[in-house]
Coordinates of C-alpha atoms in Angstrom, one line a residue:
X1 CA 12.1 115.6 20.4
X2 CA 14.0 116.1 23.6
X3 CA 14.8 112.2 23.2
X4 CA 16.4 112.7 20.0
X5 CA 18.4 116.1 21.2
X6 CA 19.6 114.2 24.3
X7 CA 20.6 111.0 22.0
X8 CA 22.3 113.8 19.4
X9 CA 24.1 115.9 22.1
X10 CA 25.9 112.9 23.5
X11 CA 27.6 112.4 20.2
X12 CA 29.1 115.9 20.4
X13 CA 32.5 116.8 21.8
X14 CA 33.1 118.8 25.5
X15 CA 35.3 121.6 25.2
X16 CA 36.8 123.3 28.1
X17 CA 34.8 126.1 29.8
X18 CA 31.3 124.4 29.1
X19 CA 32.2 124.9 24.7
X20 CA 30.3 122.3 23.1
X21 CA 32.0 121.2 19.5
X22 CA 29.3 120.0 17.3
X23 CA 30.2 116.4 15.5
X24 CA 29.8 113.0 15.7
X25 CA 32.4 111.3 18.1
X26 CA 31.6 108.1 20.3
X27 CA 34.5 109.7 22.5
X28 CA 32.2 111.3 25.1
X29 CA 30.8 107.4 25.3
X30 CA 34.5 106.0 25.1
X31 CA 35.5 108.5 28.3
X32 CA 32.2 107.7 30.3
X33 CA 32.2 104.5 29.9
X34 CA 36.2 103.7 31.1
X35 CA 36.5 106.0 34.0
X36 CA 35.6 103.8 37.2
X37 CA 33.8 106.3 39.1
X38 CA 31.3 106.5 36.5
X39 CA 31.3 103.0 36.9
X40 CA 30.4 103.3 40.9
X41 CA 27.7 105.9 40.1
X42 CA 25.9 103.2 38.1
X43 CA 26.4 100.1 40.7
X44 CA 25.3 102.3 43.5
X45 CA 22.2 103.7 41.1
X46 CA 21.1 100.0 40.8
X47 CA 21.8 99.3 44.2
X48 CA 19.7 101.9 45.6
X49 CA 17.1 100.7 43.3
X50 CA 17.1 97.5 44.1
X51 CA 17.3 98.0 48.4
X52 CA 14.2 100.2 47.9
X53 CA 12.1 98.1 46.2
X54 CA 13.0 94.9 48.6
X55 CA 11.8 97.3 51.4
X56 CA 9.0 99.1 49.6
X57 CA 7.8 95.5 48.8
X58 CA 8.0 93.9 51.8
X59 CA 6.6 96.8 53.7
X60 CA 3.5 97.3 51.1
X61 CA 2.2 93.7 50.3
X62 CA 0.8 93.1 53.6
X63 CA -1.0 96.4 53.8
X64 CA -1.8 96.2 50.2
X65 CA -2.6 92.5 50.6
X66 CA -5.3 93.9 53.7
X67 CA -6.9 96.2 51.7
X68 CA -7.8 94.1 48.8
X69 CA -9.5 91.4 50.8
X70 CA -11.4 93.1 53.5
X71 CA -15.2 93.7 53.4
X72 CA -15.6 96.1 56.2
X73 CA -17.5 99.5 55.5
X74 CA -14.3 101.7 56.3
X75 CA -12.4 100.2 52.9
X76 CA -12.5 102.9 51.1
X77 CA -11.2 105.7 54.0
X78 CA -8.3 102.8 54.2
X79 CA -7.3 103.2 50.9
X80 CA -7.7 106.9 51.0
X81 CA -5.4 106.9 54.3
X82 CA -3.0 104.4 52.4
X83 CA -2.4 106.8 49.3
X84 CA -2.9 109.8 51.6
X85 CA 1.0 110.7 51.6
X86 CA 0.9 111.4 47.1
X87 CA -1.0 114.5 48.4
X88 CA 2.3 115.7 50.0
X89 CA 5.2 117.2 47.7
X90 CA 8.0 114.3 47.5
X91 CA 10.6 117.5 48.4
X92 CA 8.4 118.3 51.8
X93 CA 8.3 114.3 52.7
X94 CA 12.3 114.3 52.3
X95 CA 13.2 117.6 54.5
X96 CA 10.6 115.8 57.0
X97 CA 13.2 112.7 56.9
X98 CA 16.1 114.9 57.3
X99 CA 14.5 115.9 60.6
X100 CA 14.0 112.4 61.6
X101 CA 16.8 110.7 60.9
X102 CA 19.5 113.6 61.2
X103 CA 21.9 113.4 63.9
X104 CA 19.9 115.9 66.2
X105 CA 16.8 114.4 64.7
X106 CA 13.7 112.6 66.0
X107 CA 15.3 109.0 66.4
X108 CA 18.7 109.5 67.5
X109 CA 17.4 112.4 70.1
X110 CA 15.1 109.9 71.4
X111 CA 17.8 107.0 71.8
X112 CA 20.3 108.9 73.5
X113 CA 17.2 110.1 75.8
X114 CA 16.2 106.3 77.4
X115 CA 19.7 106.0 77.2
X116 CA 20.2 103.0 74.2
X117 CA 23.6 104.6 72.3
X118 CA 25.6 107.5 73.3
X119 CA 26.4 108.6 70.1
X120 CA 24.2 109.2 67.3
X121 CA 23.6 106.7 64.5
X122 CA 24.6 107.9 61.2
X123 CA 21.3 107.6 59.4
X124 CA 21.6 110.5 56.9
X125 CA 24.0 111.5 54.5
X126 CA 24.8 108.0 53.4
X127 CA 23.0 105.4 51.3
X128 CA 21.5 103.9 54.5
X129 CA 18.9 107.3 55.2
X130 CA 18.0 107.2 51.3
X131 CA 16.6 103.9 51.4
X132 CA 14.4 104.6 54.5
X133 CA 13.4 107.9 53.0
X134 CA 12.8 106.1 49.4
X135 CA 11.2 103.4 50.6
X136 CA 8.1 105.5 52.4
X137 CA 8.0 107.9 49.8
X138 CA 7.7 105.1 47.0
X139 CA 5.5 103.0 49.4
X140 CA 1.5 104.6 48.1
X141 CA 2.5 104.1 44.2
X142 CA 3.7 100.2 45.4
X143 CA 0.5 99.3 47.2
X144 CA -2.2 101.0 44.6
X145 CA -0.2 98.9 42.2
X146 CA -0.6 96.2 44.3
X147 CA -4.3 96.2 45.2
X148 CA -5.3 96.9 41.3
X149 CA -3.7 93.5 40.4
X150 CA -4.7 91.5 43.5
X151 CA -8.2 90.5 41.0
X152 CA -7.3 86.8 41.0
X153 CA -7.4 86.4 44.4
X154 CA -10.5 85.2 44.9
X155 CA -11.3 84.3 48.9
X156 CA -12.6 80.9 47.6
X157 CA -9.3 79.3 46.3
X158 CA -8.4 80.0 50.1
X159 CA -11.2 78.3 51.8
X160 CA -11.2 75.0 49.6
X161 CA -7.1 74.9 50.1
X162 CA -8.4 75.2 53.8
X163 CA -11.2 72.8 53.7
X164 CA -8.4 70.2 51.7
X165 CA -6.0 70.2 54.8
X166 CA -3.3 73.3 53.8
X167 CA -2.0 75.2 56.9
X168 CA -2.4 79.4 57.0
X169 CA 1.4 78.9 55.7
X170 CA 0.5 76.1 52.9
X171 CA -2.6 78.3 51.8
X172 CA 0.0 81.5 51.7
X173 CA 2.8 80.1 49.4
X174 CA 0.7 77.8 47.2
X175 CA -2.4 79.9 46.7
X176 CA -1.9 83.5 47.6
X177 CA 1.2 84.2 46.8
X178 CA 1.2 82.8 42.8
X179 CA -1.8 84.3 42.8
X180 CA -0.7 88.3 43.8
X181 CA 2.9 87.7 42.0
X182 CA 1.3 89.5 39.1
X183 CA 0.7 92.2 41.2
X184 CA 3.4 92.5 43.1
X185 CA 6.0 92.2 40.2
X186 CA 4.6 94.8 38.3
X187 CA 5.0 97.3 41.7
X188 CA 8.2 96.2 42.1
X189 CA 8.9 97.3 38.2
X190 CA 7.3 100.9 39.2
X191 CA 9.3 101.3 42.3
X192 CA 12.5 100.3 40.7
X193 CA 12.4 102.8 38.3
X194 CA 11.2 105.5 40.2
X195 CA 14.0 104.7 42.3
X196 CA 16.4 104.7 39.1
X197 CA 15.9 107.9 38.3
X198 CA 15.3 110.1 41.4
X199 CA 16.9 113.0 42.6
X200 CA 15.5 115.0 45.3
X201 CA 15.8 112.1 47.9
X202 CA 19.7 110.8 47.3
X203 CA 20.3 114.9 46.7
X204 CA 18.7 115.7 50.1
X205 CA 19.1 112.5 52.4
X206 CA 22.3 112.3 51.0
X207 CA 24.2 115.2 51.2
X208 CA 26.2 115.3 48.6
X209 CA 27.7 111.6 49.4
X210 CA 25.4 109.5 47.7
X211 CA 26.2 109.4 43.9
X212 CA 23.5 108.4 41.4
X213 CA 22.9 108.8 37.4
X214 CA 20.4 111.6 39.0
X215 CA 22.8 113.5 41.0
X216 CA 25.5 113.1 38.4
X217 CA 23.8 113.9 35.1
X218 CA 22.5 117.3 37.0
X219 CA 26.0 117.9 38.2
X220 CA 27.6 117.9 34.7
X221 CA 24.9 119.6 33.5
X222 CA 24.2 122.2 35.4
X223 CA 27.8 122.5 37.7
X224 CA 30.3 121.4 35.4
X225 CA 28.4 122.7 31.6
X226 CA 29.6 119.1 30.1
X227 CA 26.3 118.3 28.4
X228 CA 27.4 116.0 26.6
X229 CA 28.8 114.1 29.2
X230 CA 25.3 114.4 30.8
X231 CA 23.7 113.0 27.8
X232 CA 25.5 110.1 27.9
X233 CA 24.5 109.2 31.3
X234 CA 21.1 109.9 30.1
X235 CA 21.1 107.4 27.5
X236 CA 22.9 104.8 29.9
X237 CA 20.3 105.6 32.1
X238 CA 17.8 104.6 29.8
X239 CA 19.8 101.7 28.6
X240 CA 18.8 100.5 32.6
X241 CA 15.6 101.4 32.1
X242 CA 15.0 98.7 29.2
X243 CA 16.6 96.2 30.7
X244 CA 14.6 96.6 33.5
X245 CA 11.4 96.0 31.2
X246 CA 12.6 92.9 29.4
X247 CA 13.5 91.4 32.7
X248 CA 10.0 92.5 33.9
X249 CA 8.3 91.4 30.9
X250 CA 10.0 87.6 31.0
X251 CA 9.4 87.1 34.4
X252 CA 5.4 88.1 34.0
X253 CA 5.6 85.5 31.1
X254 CA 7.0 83.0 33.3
X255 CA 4.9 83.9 36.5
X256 CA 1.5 83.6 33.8
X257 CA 2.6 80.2 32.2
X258 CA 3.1 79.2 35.8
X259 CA -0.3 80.2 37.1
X260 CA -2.1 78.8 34.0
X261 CA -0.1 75.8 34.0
X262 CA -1.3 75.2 37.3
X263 CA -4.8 76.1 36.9
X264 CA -4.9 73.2 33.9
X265 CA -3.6 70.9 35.7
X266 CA -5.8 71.3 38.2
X267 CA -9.2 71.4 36.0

């Protein structure tokens, strides 16, 4: 039901002074939709996305990668550690970046102290200090995702590619990774969309100069009383959303036809 009154309320008409006019006009669409800033917002939406889950990916598969194939007793506390940071509020996680990475904050205070720069590094209030931020906060979801679809790595694969002659880097990119691309595409679908649509981080990191469909459908919303305008966004936002999931879904296709392929050819 609040689907269907977002999807009704972007057919309606702003009025000045936050006046809604009930009717059913695709000029709230026609406006959004041919002013460029809009336009920006949406590019630097999917760009966010897209930086954040390189970097939550990269960061998470080795750890995730760890976790899934070792045997000692202390696994489970591992695991436990790795997913420890959920237990923390997402707002809490971001005002601790804003002390790190402000320009009196952790990093650049400790530069300027062993004497690296003399000035400090602007790594907040831009898009840089909302990937960093992003990219740790989104990091436990990426590598529970991660081990929970490593099961078809089985140790053995590795030892008889091994036992056949294949380098550590041979055994890597022909057996391990096909096998945990599964796994790893599936976290980077998660991330991305949890990167689509959040707010506190870009809000917060960025102060006010990093523009997303978050930020901006709150904004009219809230600021500027143009629901309708808002609603659009929303229903753009969700436009990203499935295409998002029927590029996910055709790559997992390809990845499994790949892997079976594979497996028949070798039987």
């Amino acid at each position: 039901m609040p689907l269907v009154w977002v999807a009704r309320m972007a057919f309606n008409e702003p009025l000045p002074g936050g006046a809604i006019r009930q009717t059913l006009t695709l000029g709230t669409f026609a406006d959004v939709l041919t002013d460029g800033h809009y336009w920006r917002v949406i590019w630097q939406t999917v760009e966010l996305g897209a930086l954040v889950t390189v970097f939550t990916l990269l960061l998470s598969y080795p750890l995730a990668l760890f976790l899934a194939r070792t045997t000692t007793r202390w696994r489970g506390l591992l695991i436990a550690l790795a997913v420890t940071p959920l237990l923390i509020s997402s707002v809490a996680r971001t005002f601790g970046w804003m002390a790190i990475l402000g320009n009196q904050g952790v990093v650049n205070k400790t530069l300027q102290s062993v004497g690296i720069i003399d000035t400090p590094l602007q790594l907040a209030n831009n898009l840089t200090g909302v990937v960093i931020a992003s990219t740790e906060i989104y990091m436990p979801f990426a590598i529970l995702v991660m081990i929970s679809g490593f099961g078809r790595l089985d140790p053995e694969l590795e030892r008889a590619a091994a036992s056949l002659g294949a380098g550590r880097l041979a055994v890597l990119r022909r057996v391990v990774l096909p096998l945990t691309l599964p796994g790893v595409l599936t976290a980077g679908l998660l991330v991305f969309v949890l990167s689509l649509s959040g707010y506190v981080t870009p809000r917060l990191i960025g102060g006010g100069r990093v523009f997303v469909l978050a930020t901006e459908i709150y904004d009219e919303a809230i600021t500027a009383l143009n629901w309708p305008v808002a609603a659009v966004l929303s229903m753009l936002l969700l436009v990203l959303f499935g295409l998002v999931i029927v590029v996910y879904t055709r790559l997992q296709r390809f990845v499994e036809r790949r892997i079976l392929g594979e497996r028949g050819a070798a039987s």
